[in-house]
Coordinates of N, CA and C in Angstrom, one line a residue:
M217 N -11.1 -61.5 8.1 CA -9.8 -62.1 7.6 C -8.9 -61.0 7.1
W218 N -7.6 -61.2 7.4 CA -6.6 -60.2 7.0 C -5.5 -61.0 6.2
L219 N -5.1 -60.4 5.1 CA -4.1 -61.0 4.2 C -2.9 -60.1 4.1
A220 N -1.7 -60.6 4.3 CA -0.5 -59.8 4.1 C -0.3 -59.5 2.7
P221 N -0.2 -58.3 2.2 CA -0.1 -58.0 0.8 C 1.1 -58.7 0.2
G222 N 0.8 -59.4 -0.9 CA 1.8 -60.0 -1.7 C 2.5 -61.3 -1.2
R223 N 1.9 -61.8 -0.1 CA 2.6 -63.0 0.6 C 1.8 -64.3 0.5
V224 N 0.5 -64.2 0.0 CA -0.3 -65.4 0.0 C -0.6 -65.7 -1.4
R225 N -0.4 -67.0 -1.8 CA -0.8 -67.4 -3.1 C -2.1 -68.2 -2.9
T226 N -3.0 -68.0 -3.8 CA -4.2 -68.8 -3.8 C -4.3 -69.6 -5.0
G227 N -5.1 -70.6 -5.0 CA -5.3 -71.5 -6.2 C -5.8 -72.9 -5.7
P228 N -5.8 -73.9 -6.6 CA -6.3 -75.2 -6.3 C -5.4 -75.9 -5.2
A229 N -6.0 -76.7 -4.4 CA -5.2 -77.5 -3.4 C -4.4 -78.6 -4.1
V230 N -3.1 -78.4 -4.3 CA -2.3 -79.4 -4.9 C -1.2 -79.8 -4.0
V231 N -0.7 -81.0 -4.1 CA 0.4 -81.4 -3.3 C 1.7 -81.2 -4.0
D232 N 2.6 -80.4 -3.5 CA 3.9 -80.1 -4.1 C 4.9 -80.8 -3.3
E233 N 5.4 -81.9 -3.8 CA 6.4 -82.7 -3.0 C 7.6 -82.0 -2.6
K234 N 8.2 -81.2 -3.5 CA 9.4 -80.4 -3.2 C 9.1 -79.4 -2.1
A235 N 8.0 -78.7 -2.2 CA 7.7 -77.7 -1.2 C 7.5 -78.3 0.2
V236 N 6.9 -79.5 0.3 CA 6.7 -80.2 1.6 C 8.1 -80.5 2.2
K237 N 9.0 -80.9 1.4 CA 10.3 -81.3 1.9 C 11.2 -80.2 2.3
T238 N 11.0 -79.0 1.7 CA 11.9 -77.9 2.0 C 11.4 -76.9 3.0
A239 N 10.1 -76.8 3.1 CA 9.5 -75.8 4.1 C 8.2 -76.4 4.5
G240 N 7.3 -75.6 5.0 CA 6.0 -76.1 5.5 C 5.0 -74.9 5.7
H241 N 3.8 -75.3 6.0 CA 2.7 -74.4 6.3 C 2.2 -74.7 7.7
I242 N 2.1 -73.6 8.5 CA 1.8 -73.8 9.9 C 0.7 -72.8 10.3
A243 N -0.3 -73.3 11.1 CA -1.4 -72.5 11.6 C -1.3 -72.5 13.1
W244 N -1.2 -71.3 13.7 CA -1.1 -71.1 15.1 C -2.5 -70.7 15.7
D245 N -2.9 -71.4 16.7 CA -4.0 -70.9 17.5 C -3.4 -69.7 18.3
L246 N -4.3 -68.8 18.7 CA -3.9 -67.6 19.4 C -4.0 -67.7 20.9
D247 N -5.2 -67.9 21.3 CA -5.4 -67.9 22.8 C -4.9 -69.2 23.4
G248 N -3.9 -69.1 24.3 CA -3.4 -70.3 24.9 C -2.2 -70.9 24.2
C249 N -1.8 -70.3 23.0 CA -0.6 -70.8 22.3 C 0.4 -69.7 22.2
L250 N 0.0 -68.6 21.4 CA 0.9 -67.5 21.3 C 0.9 -66.5 22.4
F251 N -0.2 -66.6 23.2 CA -0.4 -65.7 24.3 C -1.4 -66.4 25.3
D252 N -1.1 -66.2 26.6 CA -1.9 -66.8 27.6 C -3.1 -65.8 27.9
S253 N -4.1 -65.9 27.0 CA -5.2 -64.9 27.2 C -6.4 -65.6 27.9
D254 N -6.2 -66.8 28.4 CA -7.3 -67.5 29.0 C -7.9 -66.7 30.2
Q255 N -7.1 -66.2 31.1 CA -7.6 -65.5 32.2 C -8.2 -64.1 31.8
L256 N -7.6 -63.5 30.8 CA -8.1 -62.3 30.2 C -9.6 -62.5 29.7
H257 N -9.8 -63.5 28.9 CA -11.1 -63.7 28.4 C -12.1 -64.2 29.5
Y258 N -11.6 -64.9 30.4 CA -12.5 -65.4 31.5 C -13.0 -64.2 32.3
L259 N -12.1 -63.3 32.7 CA -12.5 -62.1 33.4 C -13.4 -61.2 32.6
A260 N -13.1 -61.0 31.3 CA -13.9 -60.1 30.4 C -15.3 -60.6 30.3
V261 N -15.5 -61.9 30.1 CA -16.9 -62.4 29.8 C -17.7 -62.3 31.1
N262 N -17.1 -62.5 32.3 CA -17.8 -62.4 33.5 C -18.1 -60.9 33.8
E263 N -17.3 -60.0 33.4 CA -17.6 -58.6 33.5 C -18.8 -58.2 32.6
A264 N -18.9 -58.8 31.5 CA -20.0 -58.6 30.6 C -21.3 -59.2 31.1
L265 N -21.2 -60.3 31.9 CA -22.4 -61.0 32.4 C -22.9 -60.3 33.7
K266 N -22.2 -59.5 34.3 CA -22.6 -58.8 35.5 C -23.9 -58.2 35.5
P267 N -24.3 -57.4 34.5 CA -25.6 -56.7 34.4 C -26.8 -57.7 34.5
Y268 N -26.5 -59.0 34.2 CA -27.6 -60.0 34.2 C -27.5 -60.9 35.4
G269 N -26.6 -60.5 36.4 CA -26.5 -61.3 37.6 C -26.0 -62.7 37.4
E270 N -25.2 -62.9 36.3 CA -24.7 -64.2 36.0 C -23.2 -64.2 36.1
R271 N -22.6 -65.4 36.3 CA -21.1 -65.6 36.4 C -20.8 -67.0 36.1
I272 N -19.7 -67.2 35.3 CA -19.2 -68.5 35.0 C -18.1 -68.8 36.0
T273 N -18.2 -69.9 36.7 CA -17.2 -70.2 37.7 C -15.9 -70.6 37.0
E274 N -14.8 -70.6 37.7 CA -13.6 -71.0 37.1 C -13.6 -72.5 36.7
E275 N -14.3 -73.3 37.6 CA -14.4 -74.7 37.3 C -15.2 -74.9 36.0
E276 N -16.3 -74.2 35.8 CA -17.1 -74.3 34.6 C -16.3 -73.8 33.4
H277 N -15.5 -72.8 33.6 CA -14.7 -72.3 32.5 C -13.7 -73.3 32.0
L278 N -13.1 -74.0 32.9 CA -12.0 -75.0 32.5 C -12.7 -76.2 31.9
S279 N -13.8 -76.6 32.4 CA -14.4 -77.9 32.0 C -15.4 -77.8 30.8
T280 N -15.9 -76.6 30.6 CA -17.0 -76.5 29.6 C -16.8 -75.4 28.6
F281 N -16.5 -74.2 29.1 CA -16.5 -73.0 28.2 C -15.2 -72.5 27.6
K282 N -14.1 -73.0 28.1 CA -12.8 -72.6 27.6 C -12.6 -72.8 26.1
G283 N -12.2 -71.8 25.4 CA -11.9 -71.9 24.0 C -13.1 -71.7 23.0
L284 N -14.3 -71.4 23.6 CA -15.4 -71.2 22.8 C -15.7 -69.7 22.6
P285 N -16.3 -69.3 21.4 CA -16.6 -67.9 21.2 C -17.7 -67.4 22.2
T286 N -17.7 -66.1 22.4 CA -18.6 -65.5 23.4 C -20.1 -65.9 23.1
L287 N -20.5 -65.8 21.8 CA -21.9 -66.1 21.5 C -22.3 -67.5 21.8
K288 N -21.3 -68.4 21.6 CA -21.6 -69.8 21.9 C -21.7 -70.0 23.4
K289 N -20.9 -69.3 24.2 CA -21.1 -69.4 25.6 C -22.4 -68.9 26.0
C290 N -22.9 -67.8 25.4 CA -24.2 -67.2 25.7 C -25.3 -68.2 25.3
E291 N -25.2 -68.9 24.2 CA -26.2 -69.9 23.8 C -26.3 -71.0 24.8
M292 N -25.1 -71.4 25.3 CA -25.1 -72.5 26.3 C -25.7 -72.1 27.6
L293 N -25.4 -70.8 28.0 CA -26.0 -70.3 29.3 C -27.5 -70.2 29.1
T294 N -28.0 -69.8 28.0 CA -29.4 -69.7 27.7 C -30.1 -71.1 27.8
A295 N -29.4 -72.1 27.2 CA -29.9 -73.5 27.2 C -30.0 -74.0 28.7
M296 N -29.1 -73.5 29.5 CA -29.1 -73.8 30.9 C -30.1 -73.0 31.8
G297 N -30.8 -72.1 31.1 CA -31.8 -71.2 31.8 C -31.2 -70.1 32.6
R298 N -29.9 -69.8 32.3 CA -29.2 -68.8 33.1 C -29.1 -67.4 32.4
L299 N -29.4 -67.3 31.2 CA -29.3 -66.0 30.5 C -30.4 -65.9 29.4
P300 N -31.1 -64.7 29.4 CA -32.1 -64.6 28.4 C -31.5 -64.4 27.0
A301 N -32.1 -65.0 26.0 CA -31.6 -65.0 24.6 C -31.4 -63.6 24.1
E302 N -32.3 -62.6 24.5 CA -32.1 -61.2 24.0 C -30.9 -60.5 24.6
A303 N -30.2 -61.1 25.5 CA -29.0 -60.5 26.1 C -27.7 -60.9 25.3
H304 N -27.8 -61.8 24.4 CA -26.6 -62.3 23.7 C -25.8 -61.2 23.1
L305 N -26.4 -60.3 22.3 CA -25.7 -59.3 21.6 C -25.0 -58.3 22.5
N306 N -25.8 -57.9 23.6 CA -25.2 -57.0 24.5 C -24.1 -57.5 25.3
V307 N -24.2 -58.8 25.7 CA -23.1 -59.5 26.4 C -21.8 -59.5 25.5
S308 N -22.0 -59.9 24.2 CA -20.9 -59.9 23.3 C -20.2 -58.6 23.1
T309 N -21.0 -57.5 23.0 CA -20.5 -56.1 22.9 C -19.7 -55.7 24.2
L310 N -20.3 -56.0 25.3 CA -19.6 -55.6 26.6 C -18.4 -56.4 26.8
K311 N -18.4 -57.7 26.4 CA -17.2 -58.5 26.5 C -16.1 -58.0 25.6
Q312 N -16.4 -57.5 24.4 CA -15.4 -57.0 23.5 C -14.8 -55.7 24.0
L313 N -15.6 -54.9 24.6 CA -15.0 -53.6 25.2 C -14.1 -54.0 26.4
A314 N -14.5 -54.9 27.2 CA -13.7 -55.3 28.4 C -12.4 -55.9 27.9
T315 N -12.4 -56.7 26.8 CA -11.3 -57.4 26.2 C -10.3 -56.3 25.7
R316 N -10.8 -55.3 25.0 CA -9.9 -54.2 24.4 C -9.1 -53.6 25.5
D317 N -9.8 -53.2 26.6 CA -9.1 -52.6 27.7 C -8.0 -53.5 28.3
A318 N -8.3 -54.8 28.5 CA -7.4 -55.7 29.0 C -6.2 -55.9 28.1
I319 N -6.4 -56.0 26.8 CA -5.3 -56.2 25.9 C -4.3 -55.1 26.0
A320 N -4.8 -53.8 26.0 CA -3.9 -52.7 26.0 C -3.0 -52.7 27.3
L321 N -3.6 -53.2 28.4 CA -2.8 -53.2 29.6 C -1.9 -54.5 29.8
A322 N -2.4 -55.6 29.3 CA -1.8 -56.9 29.8 C -0.9 -57.6 28.7
V323 N -1.1 -57.3 27.4 CA -0.5 -58.0 26.4 C 0.9 -57.4 26.0
K324 N 1.9 -58.2 26.2 CA 3.3 -57.8 25.9 C 4.0 -58.9 25.1
P325 N 5.0 -58.5 24.3 CA 5.7 -59.5 23.5 C 6.4 -60.6 24.3
D326 N 6.4 -61.8 23.8 CA 7.1 -62.9 24.5 C 8.3 -63.2 23.5
F327 N 9.5 -63.0 24.0 CA 10.6 -63.1 23.1 C 10.9 -64.6 22.7
K328 N 10.5 -65.5 23.5 CA 10.6 -66.9 23.1 C 9.8 -67.3 21.9
V329 N 8.5 -66.8 22.0 CA 7.6 -67.0 20.9 C 8.1 -66.3 19.6
T330 N 8.5 -65.0 19.8 CA 9.0 -64.3 18.7 C 10.2 -65.0 18.0
A331 N 11.1 -65.5 18.8 CA 12.3 -66.2 18.3 C 11.9 -67.4 17.4
L332 N 10.9 -68.2 17.9 CA 10.5 -69.4 17.1 C 9.8 -69.0 15.8
L333 N 8.9 -68.0 15.8 CA 8.3 -67.6 14.6 C 9.2 -67.0 13.6
M334 N 10.2 -66.3 14.1 CA 11.3 -65.7 13.3 C 12.1 -66.7 12.6
A335 N 12.5 -67.8 13.4 CA 13.3 -68.9 12.8 C 12.5 -69.6 11.7
L336 N 11.2 -69.8 11.9 CA 10.4 -70.5 10.9 C 10.3 -69.6 9.7
Q337 N 10.0 -68.4 9.8 CA 9.9 -67.5 8.7 C 11.2 -67.4 7.9
T338 N 12.3 -67.4 8.6 CA 13.7 -67.3 8.0 C 13.9 -68.6 7.2
A339 N 13.4 -69.7 7.6 CA 13.6 -71.0 7.0 C 12.6 -71.2 5.8
G340 N 11.7 -70.2 5.6 CA 10.8 -70.3 4.5 C 9.4 -70.8 4.8
W341 N 9.1 -71.0 6.1 CA 7.8 -71.5 6.4 C 6.7 -70.4 6.2
R342 N 5.5 -70.8 5.8 CA 4.4 -69.9 5.7 C 3.5 -70.1 6.9
Q343 N 3.1 -69.0 7.6 CA 2.5 -69.0 8.9 C 1.2 -68.2 8.8
C344 N 0.2 -68.7 9.6 CA -1.1 -68.0 9.8 C -1.5 -68.2 11.2
C345 N -2.5 -67.4 11.6 CA -3.1 -67.5 12.9 C -4.6 -67.8 12.7
C346 N -5.2 -68.8 13.5 CA -6.6 -69.1 13.4 C -7.1 -69.1 14.8
S347 N -8.1 -68.2 15.1 CA -8.5 -67.9 16.4 C -10.1 -67.9 16.5
N348 N -10.6 -68.4 17.6 CA -12.0 -68.3 17.8 C -12.5 -66.9 18.3
S349 N -11.5 -66.0 18.5 CA -11.8 -64.7 18.9 C -12.4 -63.9 17.7
V350 N -13.0 -62.7 18.0 CA -13.5 -61.9 16.9 C -12.3 -61.2 16.2
R351 N -12.5 -60.7 15.0 CA -11.4 -60.2 14.2 C -10.6 -59.1 14.8
D352 N -11.3 -58.2 15.5 CA -10.7 -57.0 16.1 C -9.7 -57.5 17.2
T353 N -10.2 -58.5 18.0 CA -9.3 -59.0 19.1 C -8.1 -59.7 18.5
V354 N -8.2 -60.5 17.5 CA -7.1 -61.1 16.9 C -6.0 -60.1 16.4
F355 N -6.5 -59.1 15.7 CA -5.6 -58.0 15.2 C -4.9 -57.3 16.4
R356 N -5.7 -56.9 17.4 CA -5.1 -56.2 18.5 C -4.0 -57.0 19.3
I357 N -4.3 -58.3 19.5 CA -3.4 -59.1 20.3 C -2.1 -59.4 19.4
L358 N -2.3 -59.8 18.1 CA -1.1 -60.0 17.3 C -0.3 -58.7 17.2
T359 N -0.9 -57.6 17.1 CA -0.2 -56.3 17.0 C 0.6 -56.0 18.3
Q360 N -0.1 -56.2 19.4 CA 0.6 -56.0 20.7 C 1.7 -57.0 21.0
L361 N 1.6 -58.2 20.4 CA 2.7 -59.2 20.6 C 3.8 -59.0 19.6
D362 N 3.6 -58.1 18.7 CA 4.6 -57.9 17.6 C 4.8 -59.1 16.7
L363 N 3.7 -59.8 16.5 CA 3.7 -61.0 15.7 C 3.0 -60.9 14.3
L364 N 2.4 -59.8 14.1 CA 1.6 -59.7 12.8 C 2.4 -59.8 11.6
D365 N 3.7 -59.4 11.6 CA 4.5 -59.4 10.4 C 5.0 -60.8 10.1
F366 N 4.8 -61.8 11.0 CA 5.2 -63.2 10.7 C 4.0 -63.9 10.0
M367 N 2.8 -63.3 10.0 CA 1.7 -64.0 9.5 C 1.3 -63.7 8.1
D368 N 1.1 -64.7 7.2 CA 0.6 -64.5 5.9 C -0.8 -63.9 6.0
F369 N -1.6 -64.4 6.9 CA -3.0 -64.0 7.1 C -3.4 -64.5 8.5
Y370 N -4.6 -64.0 8.9 CA -5.2 -64.6 10.1 C -6.7 -64.7 9.9
L371 N -7.3 -65.7 10.6 CA -8.7 -66.0 10.5 C -9.3 -65.9 11.9
S372 N -10.5 -65.3 11.9 CA -11.3 -65.2 13.2 C -12.6 -65.9 13.1
N373 N -13.4 -65.9 14.2 CA -14.6 -66.7 14.1 C -15.6 -66.0 13.2
Q374 N -15.3 -64.7 12.8 CA -16.2 -64.0 11.9 C -15.9 -64.3 10.4
D375 N -14.8 -65.1 10.2 CA -14.4 -65.5 8.8 C -14.9 -66.8 8.3
V376 N -15.6 -67.6 9.2 CA -16.0 -68.9 8.9 C -17.5 -69.1 9.3
R377 N -18.2 -70.0 8.7 CA -19.6 -70.2 9.1 C -19.6 -70.9 10.5
R378 N -18.7 -71.8 10.7 CA -18.7 -72.5 12.0 C -17.3 -72.3 12.7
A379 N -17.3 -71.9 13.9 CA -16.0 -71.7 14.6 C -15.6 -73.1 15.1
K380 N -14.4 -73.1 15.7 CA -13.9 -74.4 16.3 C -14.9 -74.8 17.4
P381 N -15.2 -76.0 17.6 CA -14.4 -77.2 17.2 C -14.8 -77.7 15.8
A382 N -15.6 -77.0 15.0 CA -15.8 -77.4 13.6 C -14.5 -77.2 12.8
P383 N -14.3 -78.0 11.8 CA -13.0 -77.9 11.0 C -12.9 -76.8 10.1
D384 N -13.9 -76.0 9.9 CA -14.0 -75.0 8.9 C -12.8 -74.0 8.8
M385 N -12.3 -73.6 10.0 CA -11.2 -72.6 10.0 C -9.9 -73.1 9.4
Y386 N -9.6 -74.3 9.8 CA -8.4 -74.9 9.3 C -8.5 -75.4 7.8
E387 N -9.7 -75.8 7.4 CA -9.9 -76.1 6.0 C -9.7 -74.8 5.2
K388 N -10.3 -73.7 5.7 CA -10.1 -72.4 4.9 C -8.7 -72.0 4.9
A389 N -8.0 -72.1 6.0 CA -6.6 -71.7 6.0 C -5.8 -72.5 5.0
A390 N -6.0 -73.8 4.9 CA -5.3 -74.6 3.9 C -5.7 -74.1 2.4
T391 N -6.9 -73.8 2.2 CA -7.3 -73.3 0.9 C -6.6 -72.0 0.5
I392 N -6.5 -71.1 1.5 CA -5.8 -69.8 1.2 C -4.3 -70.1 0.9
F393 N -3.7 -71.0 1.6 CA -2.3 -71.4 1.4 C -2.2 -72.1 0.0
G394 N -3.3 -72.6 -0.5 CA -3.2 -73.4 -1.8 C -2.7 -74.8 -1.6
I395 N -3.0 -75.4 -0.4 CA -2.6 -76.8 -0.1 C -3.8 -77.6 0.4
V396 N -3.6 -78.9 0.5 CA -4.7 -79.7 1.1 C -4.5 -79.6 2.6
P397 N -5.6 -79.8 3.4 CA -5.5 -79.7 4.9 C -4.4 -80.7 5.5
Q398 N -4.2 -81.8 4.8 CA -3.2 -82.8 5.3 C -1.8 -82.3 5.3
Q399 N -1.6 -81.2 4.6 CA -0.2 -80.6 4.5 C -0.1 -79.4 5.6
L400 N -1.1 -79.1 6.3 CA -1.1 -78.0 7.3 C -0.8 -78.5 8.7
I401 N 0.2 -78.0 9.3 CA 0.6 -78.3 10.7 C -0.1 -77.3 11.6
V402 N -0.8 -77.8 12.6 CA -1.6 -76.9 13.5 C -1.1 -77.0 14.9
I403 N -0.9 -75.9 15.5 CA -0.5 -75.8 16.9 C -1.7 -75.4 17.8
E404 N -2.1 -76.3 18.7 CA -3.3 -76.0 19.5 C -3.1 -76.4 20.9
D405 N -3.8 -75.7 21.8 CA -3.8 -76.1 23.2 C -5.1 -76.6 23.7
A406 N -6.2 -76.0 23.4 CA -7.5 -76.3 23.9 C -8.2 -77.4 23.1
L407 N -9.1 -78.2 23.8 CA -9.8 -79.3 23.1 C -10.6 -78.9 21.9
P408 N -11.4 -77.7 21.9 CA -12.1 -77.4 20.7 C -11.2 -77.2 19.5
G409 N -10.0 -76.6 19.7 CA -9.1 -76.3 18.6 C -8.5 -77.6 18.1
R410 N -8.2 -78.5 19.0 CA -7.6 -79.8 18.7 C -8.6 -80.6 17.9
R411 N -9.8 -80.6 18.3 CA -10.9 -81.3 17.5 C -11.0 -80.7 16.1
A412 N -10.9 -79.4 16.0 CA -11.0 -78.7 14.7 C -9.9 -79.2 13.8
A413 N -8.7 -79.2 14.3 CA -7.5 -79.7 13.5 C -7.7 -81.1 13.1
M414 N -8.1 -82.0 14.0 CA -8.2 -83.4 13.6 C -9.4 -83.6 12.6
G415 N -10.5 -82.8 12.8 CA -11.6 -82.9 11.9 C -11.3 -82.5 10.5
A416 N -10.3 -81.5 10.4 CA -9.9 -81.1 9.1 C -8.8 -82.0 8.5
R417 N -8.3 -83.0 9.3 CA -7.3 -83.9 8.9 C -5.9 -83.2 8.8
C418 N -5.7 -82.2 9.6 CA -4.4 -81.6 9.6 C -3.5 -82.4 10.5
V419 N -2.2 -82.0 10.5 CA -1.2 -82.6 11.4 C -1.2 -81.8 12.7
L420 N -1.6 -82.4 13.8 CA -1.7 -81.6 15.1 C -0.5 -81.7 15.9
V421 N 0.0 -80.6 16.4 CA 1.1 -80.5 17.3 C 0.5 -79.9 18.6
P422 N 0.1 -80.7 19.6 CA -0.5 -80.1 20.8 C 0.5 -79.5 21.7
V423 N 0.1 -78.4 22.4 CA 0.9 -77.8 23.4 C -0.1 -77.5 24.6
E424 N 0.5 -77.3 25.8 CA -0.3 -77.1 27.0 C -0.5 -75.6 27.2
G425 N 0.4 -74.8 26.6 CA 0.2 -73.3 26.8 C 1.4 -72.6 26.2
P426 N 1.5 -71.3 26.3 CA 2.6 -70.5 25.7 C 3.9 -70.9 26.2
Q427 N 4.0 -71.5 27.4 CA 5.3 -71.9 28.0 C 5.9 -73.0 27.1
D428 N 5.1 -73.7 26.3 CA 5.7 -74.7 25.4 C 6.1 -74.2 24.0
V429 N 5.8 -72.9 23.8 CA 6.0 -72.3 22.5 C 7.3 -71.4 22.5
G430 N 8.3 -72.0 21.9 CA 9.6 -71.3 21.9 C 10.5 -72.2 21.1
P431 N 11.8 -71.8 21.0 CA 12.7 -72.6 20.2 C 12.7 -74.1 20.5
E432 N 12.4 -74.5 21.7 CA 12.4 -75.9 22.1 C 11.2 -76.7 21.4
L433 N 10.2 -75.9 20.8 CA 9.2 -76.6 20.1 C 9.6 -77.0 18.7
L434 N 10.6 -76.4 18.2 CA 11.0 -76.6 16.8 C 11.2 -78.0 16.4
P435 N 11.9 -78.9 17.3 CA 12.1 -80.3 16.9 C 10.7 -81.0 16.7
R436 N 9.7 -80.7 17.5 CA 8.4 -81.3 17.3 C 7.8 -80.8 16.0
I437 N 7.9 -79.6 15.6 CA 7.4 -79.1 14.4 C 8.1 -79.7 13.2
L438 N 9.4 -79.9 13.3 CA 10.1 -80.5 12.2 C 9.8 -82.0 12.1
A439 N 9.5 -82.6 13.2 CA 9.1 -84.0 13.2 C 7.7 -84.2 12.5
A440 N 6.9 -83.2 12.8 CA 5.5 -83.2 12.1 C 5.7 -83.0 10.6
R441 N 6.7 -82.2 10.2 CA 6.9 -82.0 8.8 C 7.4 -83.3 8.2
R442 N 8.3 -84.0 8.9 CA 8.8 -85.3 8.4 C 7.6 -86.3 8.3
E443 N 6.7 -86.2 9.2 CA 5.5 -87.1 9.1 C 4.7 -86.8 7.8
L444 N 4.6 -85.6 7.4 CA 4.0 -85.2 6.2 C 4.7 -85.9 5.0
V445 N 6.0 -85.9 5.0 CA 6.8 -86.4 3.9 C 6.6 -87.9 3.8
E446 N 6.6 -88.6 5.0 CA 6.5 -90.0 5.1 C 5.1 -90.5 4.6
V447 N 4.0 -89.7 5.0 CA 2.7 -90.0 4.5 C 2.6 -90.0 3.0
R448 N 3.3 -88.9 2.4 CA 3.2 -88.8 1.0 C 4.0 -90.0 0.3

């Protein structure tokens, strides 16, 4: 977990009616929302599986494995009889190395995304990033995208006991902000993340990919904020 110095208040989860009306708290998924890293992770995990003669097909990736942490994918492959359990740690390490190389080459700022996050920050919104990736990957991608300065903090799969689709990550994000989960707006693309947001009882704003994340998304975010006010 990374916290921006001096920007995060912690404390009991209380509902501040005035704060809800004037600004908001928003949690961004990383993979598939702020950056289209889907293909990057797909290629990296298959590179890591090569020494074991295994490969996840694109169809399997889209229907079963997309959005899940590497170790969870390994567990599922082992349950299918396709990967020995003792290979999990090595596959995870190899995948991380392949991901680092790909990030350095492929990740570039998206000015539409930057414009949206800047507009929200200027309006007083508090923002964080919640990703099923490991901590190092989250840091590297946010840094490469020039988005780290917009985040009060970020959470990785190493910062919670259960990764998405469990609700732990969004519940923890709300706690760090000092709000209840029902006051947290979540932007998610993949099914595991959407399930996590709904399980935490956050307000979900679904997107299909980074192409939906730009100034044109702002009306939907503001509508979600109005929904918070109406619920209260």
